[in-house]
């Protein structure tokens, strides 16, 4: 072990994260000049009995190690058998397995960091009536089990960190990676306030949109949701209408920014209203693409010209069908997560990784120079 490391590095990928952690392991080995059969990945398992009960099992000792556990609690693409039936793993099942692995480590690791891209029960972050506060309880449980740091991405409400004020909690936003994917996949996009507008689909997404608009020097518009608070449908008050606040959108490209796509109804409704207001092309930036109601409505919206591209990260499970869609663009976060792990393992600050303004400006300048160069070439020809 190098003296500069906090502890011997070990990375655990929970079920459904195999592809993601393999890429993370590749970057870590490349940067640290490890090759061959060497790996930072730890072999763990959560075998189950016929009743569905399970236990956590480590195949090697982690005494004194600096352990990073990556867990996608929203991966319904993995299953287990219960009474002979194939059961898709729910967020509760993934969270229970995470606790089992932490329990199997039994306090022997020097430090445990949990990387949970989308927070388990993150949308249940505040109490409106007589109801549970599941996300806060989850954070407190992990800390009580010995977890030193919790890293998440684009938390639905980052104030949930108040549940564990004396413990490490980092809320990372993939702003740079989203913009990088945009300029690569839409090379003719003009990053100028006269050509492009950032749109917030509701009040909750305004802070994200304000950041995008600020670092890119763009105008911002907002929709607010008019809900019917007299009834509850599928666990929430249904949206009756989206009202727009902002400048004229005629002939401009727009980017809708939000933390997640659940069913997609709100996004498509907003896109429809943007088109009615004269928007040219519509792109969506969402960290987590859940698509709980399937892909048909997005296929229809794309065919009708309502949306042009939907950008989501690979931090949560995506179906093979989604990856094949022409309108879909995957934003790969494996290298970024590898940077975070490598930096923390050397006990260095990740402040620069969390604040990508300089990298964004460098990317935007390079994109604009490339467009100017292409315009000159076309003019000369």
mmCIF file of C-alpha atoms in Angstrom:
data_model
loop_
_atom_site.group_PDB
_atom_site.id
_atom_site.type_symbol
_atom_site.label_atom_id
_atom_site.label_comp_id
_atom_site.label_asym_id
_atom_site.label_seq_id
_atom_site.Cartn_x
_atom_site.Cartn_y
_atom_site.Cartn_z
ATOM 1 C CA UNK A 1 0.000 0.000 0.000
ATOM 2 C CA UNK A 2 1.311 3.438 -0.902
ATOM 3 C CA UNK A 3 1.712 5.806 2.034
ATOM 4 C CA UNK A 4 -0.466 8.387 0.283
ATOM 5 C CA UNK A 5 -3.486 6.081 0.298
ATOM 6 C CA UNK A 6 -6.002 6.227 3.136
ATOM 7 C CA UNK A 7 -6.225 2.443 3.049
ATOM 8 C CA UNK A 8 -5.954 -0.402 0.566
ATOM 9 C CA UNK A 9 -8.555 0.327 -2.107
ATOM 10 C CA UNK A 10 -11.478 -2.060 -2.547
ATOM 11 C CA UNK A 11 -14.570 -1.495 -4.706
ATOM 12 C CA UNK A 12 -17.789 -3.473 -4.306
ATOM 13 C CA UNK A 13 -20.507 -3.464 -6.946
ATOM 14 C CA UNK A 14 -23.900 -4.601 -5.697
ATOM 15 C CA UNK A 15 -26.136 -6.707 -7.933
ATOM 16 C CA UNK A 16 -26.960 -5.014 -11.213
ATOM 17 C CA UNK A 17 -23.889 -2.758 -11.108
ATOM 18 C CA UNK A 18 -21.461 -5.243 -12.655
ATOM 19 C CA UNK A 19 -20.962 -3.437 -15.960
ATOM 20 C CA UNK A 20 -20.570 -0.067 -14.251
ATOM 21 C CA UNK A 21 -18.000 -1.209 -11.681
ATOM 22 C CA UNK A 22 -16.030 -3.105 -14.333
ATOM 23 C CA UNK A 23 -15.524 0.184 -16.167
ATOM 24 C CA UNK A 24 -14.596 1.915 -12.897
ATOM 25 C CA UNK A 25 -12.072 -0.833 -12.190
ATOM 26 C CA UNK A 26 -10.600 -0.407 -15.691
ATOM 27 C CA UNK A 27 -9.911 3.303 -15.141
ATOM 28 C CA UNK A 28 -8.461 2.763 -11.656
ATOM 29 C CA UNK A 29 -6.089 0.058 -12.930
ATOM 30 C CA UNK A 30 -5.074 2.198 -15.896
ATOM 31 C CA UNK A 31 -4.256 5.239 -13.755
ATOM 32 C CA UNK A 32 -2.382 3.172 -11.169
ATOM 33 C CA UNK A 33 -0.560 1.056 -13.733
ATOM 34 C CA UNK A 34 -2.133 -2.212 -12.640
ATOM 35 C CA UNK A 35 -2.809 -4.771 -15.331
ATOM 36 C CA UNK A 36 -3.367 -8.411 -16.046
ATOM 37 C CA UNK A 37 -5.648 -10.153 -13.600
ATOM 38 C CA UNK A 38 -5.238 -7.476 -10.911
ATOM 39 C CA UNK A 39 -8.476 -5.881 -9.801
ATOM 40 C CA UNK A 40 -9.819 -3.542 -7.160
ATOM 41 C CA UNK A 41 -13.180 -5.302 -7.227
ATOM 42 C CA UNK A 42 -14.212 -7.438 -4.266
ATOM 43 C CA UNK A 43 -16.194 -10.646 -4.753
ATOM 44 C CA UNK A 44 -19.340 -10.485 -2.613
ATOM 45 C CA UNK A 45 -22.619 -12.349 -2.712
ATOM 46 C CA UNK A 46 -26.111 -12.245 -1.226
ATOM 47 C CA UNK A 47 -27.391 -15.829 -1.571
ATOM 48 C CA UNK A 48 -31.071 -16.441 -0.857
ATOM 49 C CA UNK A 49 -33.118 -19.224 0.629
ATOM 50 C CA UNK A 50 -36.254 -20.486 -1.097
ATOM 51 C CA UNK A 51 -38.357 -18.159 1.062
ATOM 52 C CA UNK A 52 -36.569 -15.107 -0.327
ATOM 53 C CA UNK A 53 -34.506 -14.535 2.831
ATOM 54 C CA UNK A 54 -30.877 -13.627 2.210
ATOM 55 C CA UNK A 55 -27.496 -13.080 3.818
ATOM 56 C CA UNK A 56 -24.433 -11.060 2.891
ATOM 57 C CA UNK A 57 -21.185 -12.930 2.209
ATOM 58 C CA UNK A 58 -17.611 -11.720 1.570
ATOM 59 C CA UNK A 59 -15.156 -13.961 -0.270
ATOM 60 C CA UNK A 60 -12.120 -12.123 1.110
ATOM 61 C CA UNK A 61 -11.058 -10.089 4.145
ATOM 62 C CA UNK A 62 -11.460 -6.304 4.041
ATOM 63 C CA UNK A 63 -9.683 -5.578 7.314
ATOM 64 C CA UNK A 64 -8.055 -2.139 7.110
ATOM 65 C CA UNK A 65 -9.321 -1.465 3.585
ATOM 66 C CA UNK A 66 -10.816 1.731 2.188
ATOM 67 C CA UNK A 67 -14.066 0.307 0.802
ATOM 68 C CA UNK A 68 -16.367 1.892 -1.809
ATOM 69 C CA UNK A 69 -19.745 0.226 -2.333
ATOM 70 C CA UNK A 70 -21.700 1.167 -5.473
ATOM 71 C CA UNK A 71 -25.416 0.397 -5.251
ATOM 72 C CA UNK A 72 -28.200 1.055 -7.769
ATOM 73 C CA UNK A 73 -31.351 0.575 -5.703
ATOM 74 C CA UNK A 74 -33.535 1.127 -8.786
ATOM 75 C CA UNK A 75 -32.290 -1.787 -10.890
ATOM 76 C CA UNK A 76 -35.356 -3.908 -11.537
ATOM 77 C CA UNK A 77 -33.504 -5.843 -14.240
ATOM 78 C CA UNK A 78 -32.110 -8.332 -11.703
ATOM 79 C CA UNK A 79 -34.254 -10.996 -10.063
ATOM 80 C CA UNK A 80 -34.219 -13.658 -7.348
ATOM 81 C CA UNK A 81 -36.305 -16.754 -6.676
ATOM 82 C CA UNK A 82 -38.926 -16.840 -3.937
ATOM 83 C CA UNK A 83 -41.118 -19.908 -3.576
ATOM 84 C CA UNK A 84 -40.116 -20.896 -7.091
ATOM 85 C CA UNK A 85 -41.110 -17.562 -8.660
ATOM 86 C CA UNK A 86 -38.789 -15.073 -10.341
ATOM 87 C CA UNK A 87 -39.126 -11.801 -8.445
ATOM 88 C CA UNK A 88 -37.609 -8.514 -9.732
ATOM 89 C CA UNK A 89 -35.536 -6.772 -7.077
ATOM 90 C CA UNK A 90 -37.267 -3.732 -5.623
ATOM 91 C CA UNK A 91 -35.514 -0.717 -4.072
ATOM 92 C CA UNK A 92 -36.237 -2.301 -0.672
ATOM 93 C CA UNK A 93 -34.471 -5.522 -1.750
ATOM 94 C CA UNK A 94 -31.397 -3.647 -3.007
ATOM 95 C CA UNK A 95 -31.186 -1.565 0.159
ATOM 96 C CA UNK A 96 -31.493 -4.660 2.350
ATOM 97 C CA UNK A 97 -28.659 -6.349 0.422
ATOM 98 C CA UNK A 98 -26.499 -3.227 0.841
ATOM 99 C CA UNK A 99 -26.965 -3.421 4.612
ATOM 100 C CA UNK A 100 -26.159 -7.143 4.534
ATOM 101 C CA UNK A 101 -22.798 -6.515 2.850
ATOM 102 C CA UNK A 102 -21.967 -3.722 5.301
ATOM 103 C CA UNK A 103 -22.888 -6.082 8.147
ATOM 104 C CA UNK A 104 -20.663 -8.800 6.652
ATOM 105 C CA UNK A 105 -17.713 -6.375 6.707
ATOM 106 C CA UNK A 106 -18.421 -6.282 10.455
ATOM 107 C CA UNK A 107 -16.572 -3.063 11.199
ATOM 108 C CA UNK A 108 -13.205 -4.424 10.013
ATOM 109 C CA UNK A 109 -12.743 -1.939 7.144
ATOM 110 C CA UNK A 110 -10.835 1.235 7.853
ATOM 111 C CA UNK A 111 -13.479 3.302 6.067
ATOM 112 C CA UNK A 112 -16.685 2.581 4.142
ATOM 113 C CA UNK A 113 -18.077 4.922 1.491
ATOM 114 C CA UNK A 114 -21.446 4.188 -0.124
ATOM 115 C CA UNK A 115 -21.995 5.528 -3.646
ATOM 116 C CA UNK A 116 -25.765 5.460 -4.179
ATOM 117 C CA UNK A 117 -26.387 7.406 -7.422
ATOM 118 C CA UNK A 118 -30.132 7.809 -6.893
ATOM 119 C CA UNK A 119 -31.029 7.969 -3.234
ATOM 120 C CA UNK A 120 -33.231 5.206 -1.917
ATOM 121 C CA UNK A 121 -36.617 6.816 -1.126
ATOM 122 C CA UNK A 122 -35.120 10.178 -2.143
ATOM 123 C CA UNK A 123 -38.525 11.536 -3.162
ATOM 124 C CA UNK A 124 -39.853 10.849 0.344
ATOM 125 C CA UNK A 125 -37.703 13.622 1.805
ATOM 126 C CA UNK A 126 -40.257 15.699 3.703
ATOM 127 C CA UNK A 127 -43.328 15.091 5.825
ATOM 128 C CA UNK A 128 -46.585 16.505 4.512
ATOM 129 C CA UNK A 129 -49.045 14.443 6.574
ATOM 130 C CA UNK A 130 -48.786 11.487 8.955
ATOM 131 C CA UNK A 131 -46.133 9.677 6.953
ATOM 132 C CA UNK A 132 -42.704 8.147 7.200
ATOM 133 C CA UNK A 133 -39.424 9.877 6.352
ATOM 134 C CA UNK A 134 -37.757 6.925 4.680
ATOM 135 C CA UNK A 135 -34.745 8.650 3.099
ATOM 136 C CA UNK A 136 -33.677 10.298 6.364
ATOM 137 C CA UNK A 137 -34.037 6.994 8.214
ATOM 138 C CA UNK A 138 -31.937 5.255 5.538
ATOM 139 C CA UNK A 139 -29.114 7.776 5.875
ATOM 140 C CA UNK A 140 -29.109 7.458 9.656
ATOM 141 C CA UNK A 141 -29.120 3.663 9.443
ATOM 142 C CA UNK A 142 -26.074 3.620 7.156
ATOM 143 C CA UNK A 143 -24.155 6.019 9.391
ATOM 144 C CA UNK A 144 -25.032 3.950 12.470
ATOM 145 C CA UNK A 145 -23.684 0.878 10.667
ATOM 146 C CA UNK A 146 -20.319 2.572 10.222
ATOM 147 C CA UNK A 147 -20.564 4.240 6.808
ATOM 148 C CA UNK A 148 -18.289 7.307 6.828
ATOM 149 C CA UNK A 149 -19.306 8.915 3.528
ATOM 150 C CA UNK A 150 -22.390 8.811 1.327
ATOM 151 C CA UNK A 151 -22.106 10.041 -2.262
ATOM 152 C CA UNK A 152 -25.187 10.568 -4.386
ATOM 153 C CA UNK A 153 -26.011 12.298 -7.666
ATOM 154 C CA UNK A 154 -28.557 15.048 -8.188
ATOM 155 C CA UNK A 155 -30.517 14.432 -4.993
ATOM 156 C CA UNK A 156 -34.206 15.251 -5.305
ATOM 157 C CA UNK A 157 -33.660 17.646 -2.384
ATOM 158 C CA UNK A 158 -30.072 18.001 -1.135
ATOM 159 C CA UNK A 159 -31.361 19.276 2.224
ATOM 160 C CA UNK A 160 -31.889 15.635 3.119
ATOM 161 C CA UNK A 161 -28.245 15.784 4.287
ATOM 162 C CA UNK A 162 -29.589 17.527 7.396
ATOM 163 C CA UNK A 163 -30.551 14.044 8.604
ATOM 164 C CA UNK A 164 -26.836 13.275 9.115
ATOM 165 C CA UNK A 165 -25.212 16.688 9.753
ATOM 166 C CA UNK A 166 -22.020 15.261 11.292
ATOM 167 C CA UNK A 167 -21.315 12.701 8.553
ATOM 168 C CA UNK A 168 -19.977 12.917 5.016
ATOM 169 C CA UNK A 169 -22.634 13.561 2.359
ATOM 170 C CA UNK A 170 -21.844 14.755 -1.162
ATOM 171 C CA UNK A 171 -24.485 15.573 -3.773
ATOM 172 C CA UNK A 172 -22.830 15.483 -7.201
ATOM 173 C CA UNK A 173 -24.393 16.930 -10.348
ATOM 174 C CA UNK A 174 -23.381 15.703 -13.830
ATOM 175 C CA UNK A 175 -23.519 19.157 -15.437
ATOM 176 C CA UNK A 176 -20.210 18.930 -17.284
ATOM 177 C CA UNK A 177 -20.892 15.423 -18.597
ATOM 178 C CA UNK A 178 -24.331 16.472 -19.883
ATOM 179 C CA UNK A 179 -22.954 19.473 -21.793
ATOM 180 C CA UNK A 180 -20.103 17.356 -23.163
ATOM 181 C CA UNK A 181 -22.588 14.761 -24.445
ATOM 182 C CA UNK A 182 -24.712 17.512 -26.006
ATOM 183 C CA UNK A 183 -21.917 19.081 -28.074
ATOM 184 C CA UNK A 184 -20.708 15.638 -29.188
ATOM 185 C CA UNK A 185 -24.118 14.380 -30.280
ATOM 186 C CA UNK A 186 -25.570 17.676 -31.541
ATOM 187 C CA UNK A 187 -22.520 19.391 -33.094
ATOM 188 C CA UNK A 188 -24.610 22.196 -34.621
ATOM 189 C CA UNK A 189 -25.996 23.325 -31.248
ATOM 190 C CA UNK A 190 -25.314 27.039 -30.704
ATOM 191 C CA UNK A 191 -24.494 27.822 -27.082
ATOM 192 C CA UNK A 192 -25.692 31.415 -27.197
ATOM 193 C CA UNK A 193 -28.535 33.163 -25.369
ATOM 194 C CA UNK A 194 -30.089 34.247 -28.669
ATOM 195 C CA UNK A 195 -30.287 30.648 -29.873
ATOM 196 C CA UNK A 196 -30.717 28.451 -26.794
ATOM 197 C CA UNK A 197 -32.852 28.612 -23.621
ATOM 198 C CA UNK A 198 -32.762 26.522 -20.434
ATOM 199 C CA UNK A 199 -36.226 25.436 -19.267
ATOM 200 C CA UNK A 200 -37.211 24.306 -15.781
ATOM 201 C CA UNK A 201 -40.242 21.969 -15.910
ATOM 202 C CA UNK A 202 -41.257 22.921 -12.352
ATOM 203 C CA UNK A 203 -40.226 24.946 -9.309
ATOM 204 C CA UNK A 204 -38.142 22.101 -7.848
ATOM 205 C CA UNK A 205 -35.748 22.026 -10.806
ATOM 206 C CA UNK A 206 -34.976 25.749 -10.777
ATOM 207 C CA UNK A 207 -31.664 25.481 -8.916
ATOM 208 C CA UNK A 208 -30.347 22.985 -11.495
ATOM 209 C CA UNK A 209 -31.501 25.176 -14.369
ATOM 210 C CA UNK A 210 -30.057 28.325 -12.823
ATOM 211 C CA UNK A 211 -26.661 26.631 -12.646
ATOM 212 C CA UNK A 212 -26.806 25.536 -16.305
ATOM 213 C CA UNK A 213 -27.976 28.995 -17.397
ATOM 214 C CA UNK A 214 -25.272 30.706 -15.348
ATOM 215 C CA UNK A 215 -22.277 28.680 -16.546
ATOM 216 C CA UNK A 216 -23.462 28.768 -20.179
ATOM 217 C CA UNK A 217 -24.626 32.398 -20.183
ATOM 218 C CA UNK A 218 -28.160 31.515 -21.311
ATOM 219 C CA UNK A 219 -31.688 32.746 -20.598
ATOM 220 C CA UNK A 220 -33.984 30.673 -18.398
ATOM 221 C CA UNK A 221 -37.700 29.936 -18.437
ATOM 222 C CA UNK A 222 -39.887 28.024 -15.992
ATOM 223 C CA UNK A 223 -43.102 26.064 -15.805
ATOM 224 C CA UNK A 224 -44.949 25.661 -12.545
ATOM 225 C CA UNK A 225 -47.258 22.765 -11.846
ATOM 226 C CA UNK A 226 -50.873 23.428 -10.938
ATOM 227 C CA UNK A 227 -51.842 20.341 -8.927
ATOM 228 C CA UNK A 228 -55.163 19.060 -7.628
ATOM 229 C CA UNK A 229 -54.538 18.700 -3.902
ATOM 230 C CA UNK A 230 -58.006 17.297 -3.242
ATOM 231 C CA UNK A 231 -57.151 13.824 -4.577
ATOM 232 C CA UNK A 232 -54.192 11.413 -4.673
ATOM 233 C CA UNK A 233 -53.438 9.251 -7.720
ATOM 234 C CA UNK A 234 -50.537 6.746 -7.658
ATOM 235 C CA UNK A 235 -49.261 8.259 -4.430
ATOM 236 C CA UNK A 236 -49.253 11.890 -5.562
ATOM 237 C CA UNK A 237 -51.518 14.847 -6.275
ATOM 238 C CA UNK A 238 -52.169 14.850 -10.050
ATOM 239 C CA UNK A 239 -50.972 17.749 -12.215
ATOM 240 C CA UNK A 240 -53.816 19.662 -13.877
ATOM 241 C CA UNK A 241 -51.713 22.071 -15.954
ATOM 242 C CA UNK A 242 -48.230 23.486 -16.545
ATOM 243 C CA UNK A 243 -48.048 27.307 -16.610
ATOM 244 C CA UNK A 244 -45.095 29.042 -18.350
ATOM 245 C CA UNK A 245 -43.047 31.966 -17.062
ATOM 246 C CA UNK A 246 -40.326 33.328 -19.341
ATOM 247 C CA UNK A 247 -39.354 35.079 -22.558
ATOM 248 C CA UNK A 248 -40.392 34.354 -26.132
ATOM 249 C CA UNK A 249 -39.146 30.984 -27.442
ATOM 250 C CA UNK A 250 -39.877 31.418 -31.139
ATOM 251 C CA UNK A 251 -37.190 29.770 -33.275
ATOM 252 C CA UNK A 252 -34.983 28.856 -30.322
ATOM 253 C CA UNK A 253 -33.609 25.510 -29.189
ATOM 254 C CA UNK A 254 -34.452 24.594 -25.599
ATOM 255 C CA UNK A 255 -33.035 22.258 -22.983
ATOM 256 C CA UNK A 256 -35.383 20.920 -20.313
ATOM 257 C CA UNK A 257 -33.401 20.112 -17.158
ATOM 258 C CA UNK A 258 -34.652 17.857 -14.350
ATOM 259 C CA UNK A 259 -33.347 15.234 -11.939
ATOM 260 C CA UNK A 260 -35.400 12.319 -13.268
ATOM 261 C CA UNK A 261 -37.875 11.006 -15.773
ATOM 262 C CA UNK A 262 -40.423 8.853 -13.984
ATOM 263 C CA UNK A 263 -43.432 8.199 -16.215
ATOM 264 C CA UNK A 264 -42.461 11.033 -18.578
ATOM 265 C CA UNK A 265 -45.922 12.617 -18.670
ATOM 266 C CA UNK A 266 -44.724 15.964 -17.302
ATOM 267 C CA UNK A 267 -41.756 16.157 -19.686
ATOM 268 C CA UNK A 268 -43.871 15.467 -22.760
ATOM 269 C CA UNK A 269 -46.572 17.896 -21.636
ATOM 270 C CA UNK A 270 -43.921 20.595 -21.176
ATOM 271 C CA UNK A 271 -42.414 19.773 -24.594
ATOM 272 C CA UNK A 272 -45.841 20.102 -26.181
ATOM 273 C CA UNK A 273 -46.323 23.544 -24.662
ATOM 274 C CA UNK A 274 -42.827 24.603 -25.716
ATOM 275 C CA UNK A 275 -43.634 23.660 -29.309
ATOM 276 C CA UNK A 276 -46.852 25.677 -29.102
ATOM 277 C CA UNK A 277 -44.715 28.637 -28.049
ATOM 278 C CA UNK A 278 -42.503 28.306 -31.138
ATOM 279 C CA UNK A 279 -39.532 26.326 -29.810
ATOM 280 C CA UNK A 280 -37.365 24.795 -32.548
ATOM 281 C CA UNK A 281 -35.601 21.735 -31.122
ATOM 282 C CA UNK A 282 -36.210 20.285 -27.676
ATOM 283 C CA UNK A 283 -33.573 18.400 -25.688
ATOM 284 C CA UNK A 284 -33.980 16.904 -22.225
ATOM 285 C CA UNK A 285 -31.243 16.580 -19.578
ATOM 286 C CA UNK A 286 -32.273 14.205 -16.807
ATOM 287 C CA UNK A 287 -29.802 12.463 -14.518
ATOM 288 C CA UNK A 288 -32.023 9.416 -14.009
ATOM 289 C CA UNK A 289 -34.185 7.910 -16.740
ATOM 290 C CA UNK A 290 -36.612 5.530 -15.037
ATOM 291 C CA UNK A 291 -39.320 5.376 -17.751
ATOM 292 C CA UNK A 292 -41.744 3.647 -15.373
ATOM 293 C CA UNK A 293 -44.547 3.591 -17.977
ATOM 294 C CA UNK A 294 -42.371 2.288 -20.812
ATOM 295 C CA UNK A 295 -41.026 3.974 -23.934
ATOM 296 C CA UNK A 296 -44.070 4.149 -26.217
ATOM 297 C CA UNK A 297 -45.027 7.726 -25.340
ATOM 298 C CA UNK A 298 -41.448 8.890 -26.020
ATOM 299 C CA UNK A 299 -41.387 7.043 -29.335
ATOM 300 C CA UNK A 300 -44.603 8.848 -30.266
ATOM 301 C CA UNK A 301 -43.276 12.234 -29.099
ATOM 302 C CA UNK A 302 -40.088 11.748 -31.129
ATOM 303 C CA UNK A 303 -42.023 10.686 -34.228
ATOM 304 C CA UNK A 304 -44.215 13.790 -33.902
ATOM 305 C CA UNK A 305 -41.177 16.065 -33.499
ATOM 306 C CA UNK A 306 -41.921 17.049 -29.902
ATOM 307 C CA UNK A 307 -38.527 15.942 -28.613
ATOM 308 C CA UNK A 308 -35.206 15.572 -30.411
ATOM 309 C CA UNK A 309 -32.922 13.937 -27.845
ATOM 310 C CA UNK A 310 -33.199 12.691 -24.268
ATOM 311 C CA UNK A 311 -29.942 12.593 -22.296
ATOM 312 C CA UNK A 312 -29.736 10.447 -19.158
ATOM 313 C CA UNK A 313 -26.786 8.985 -17.275
ATOM 314 C CA UNK A 314 -25.821 5.321 -16.869
ATOM 315 C CA UNK A 315 -25.986 5.704 -13.075
ATOM 316 C CA UNK A 316 -29.204 3.666 -12.935
ATOM 317 C CA UNK A 317 -30.478 0.677 -14.893
ATOM 318 C CA UNK A 318 -31.465 1.232 -18.511
ATOM 319 C CA UNK A 319 -33.267 -1.439 -20.505
ATOM 320 C CA UNK A 320 -31.676 -2.798 -23.703
ATOM 321 C CA UNK A 321 -34.681 -1.386 -25.591
ATOM 322 C CA UNK A 322 -33.927 2.124 -24.335
ATOM 323 C CA UNK A 323 -30.300 1.911 -25.442
ATOM 324 C CA UNK A 324 -31.468 1.146 -28.985
ATOM 325 C CA UNK A 325 -33.734 4.202 -29.288
ATOM 326 C CA UNK A 326 -32.663 6.840 -31.798
ATOM 327 C CA UNK A 327 -33.808 9.649 -29.501
ATOM 328 C CA UNK A 328 -31.810 8.415 -26.517
ATOM 329 C CA UNK A 329 -28.264 9.476 -25.574
ATOM 330 C CA UNK A 330 -26.406 7.801 -22.717
ATOM 331 C CA UNK A 331 -24.149 10.005 -20.581
ATOM 332 C CA UNK A 332 -21.424 7.725 -19.231
ATOM 333 C CA UNK A 333 -20.437 8.556 -15.642
ATOM 334 C CA UNK A 334 -17.981 5.709 -14.980
ATOM 335 C CA UNK A 335 -14.832 7.789 -15.452
ATOM 336 C CA UNK A 336 -16.177 10.551 -13.211
ATOM 337 C CA UNK A 337 -17.001 8.081 -10.440
ATOM 338 C CA UNK A 338 -13.506 6.609 -10.843
ATOM 339 C CA UNK A 339 -12.006 10.087 -10.360
ATOM 340 C CA UNK A 340 -14.020 10.529 -7.169
ATOM 341 C CA UNK A 341 -12.936 7.162 -5.775
ATOM 342 C CA UNK A 342 -9.283 7.665 -6.717
ATOM 343 C CA UNK A 343 -9.199 11.151 -5.165
ATOM 344 C CA UNK A 344 -10.890 10.122 -1.923
ATOM 345 C CA UNK A 345 -8.712 7.028 -1.580
ATOM 346 C CA UNK A 346 -5.691 9.346 -1.569
ATOM 347 C CA UNK A 347 -7.528 11.419 1.067
ATOM 348 C CA UNK A 348 -7.615 14.487 -1.173
ATOM 349 C CA UNK A 349 -10.428 16.990 -1.597
ATOM 350 C CA UNK A 350 -12.982 16.460 -4.348
ATOM 351 C CA UNK A 351 -13.968 20.146 -4.422
ATOM 352 C CA UNK A 352 -12.663 20.649 -7.958
ATOM 353 C CA UNK A 353 -14.537 17.575 -9.163
ATOM 354 C CA UNK A 354 -17.758 18.930 -7.656
ATOM 355 C CA UNK A 355 -17.278 22.392 -9.221
ATOM 356 C CA UNK A 356 -16.666 21.916 -12.975
ATOM 357 C CA UNK A 357 -17.078 25.560 -14.076
ATOM 358 C CA UNK A 358 -13.555 25.842 -15.529
ATOM 359 C CA UNK A 359 -13.951 22.578 -17.456
ATOM 360 C CA UNK A 360 -17.355 23.684 -18.770
ATOM 361 C CA UNK A 361 -15.987 27.022 -19.993
ATOM 362 C CA UNK A 362 -13.049 25.273 -21.659
ATOM 363 C CA UNK A 363 -15.449 22.849 -23.365
ATOM 364 C CA UNK A 364 -17.765 25.633 -24.537
ATOM 365 C CA UNK A 365 -14.875 27.711 -25.901
ATOM 366 C CA UNK A 366 -13.525 24.712 -27.827
ATOM 367 C CA UNK A 367 -17.003 24.011 -29.249
ATOM 368 C CA UNK A 368 -17.463 27.606 -30.393
ATOM 369 C CA UNK A 369 -13.992 27.712 -31.995
ATOM 370 C CA UNK A 370 -14.752 24.490 -33.848
ATOM 371 C CA UNK A 371 -18.027 25.904 -35.180
ATOM 372 C CA UNK A 372 -16.315 29.124 -36.314
ATOM 373 C CA UNK A 373 -13.612 27.091 -38.065
ATOM 374 C CA UNK A 374 -16.230 24.988 -39.873
ATOM 375 C CA UNK A 375 -18.115 28.109 -40.962
ATOM 376 C CA UNK A 376 -14.917 29.584 -42.421
ATOM 377 C CA UNK A 377 -14.184 26.396 -44.313
ATOM 378 C CA UNK A 378 -17.719 26.299 -45.753
ATOM 379 C CA UNK A 379 -17.458 29.967 -46.746
ATOM 380 C CA UNK A 380 -14.095 29.446 -48.474
ATOM 381 C CA UNK A 381 -15.424 26.440 -50.380
#
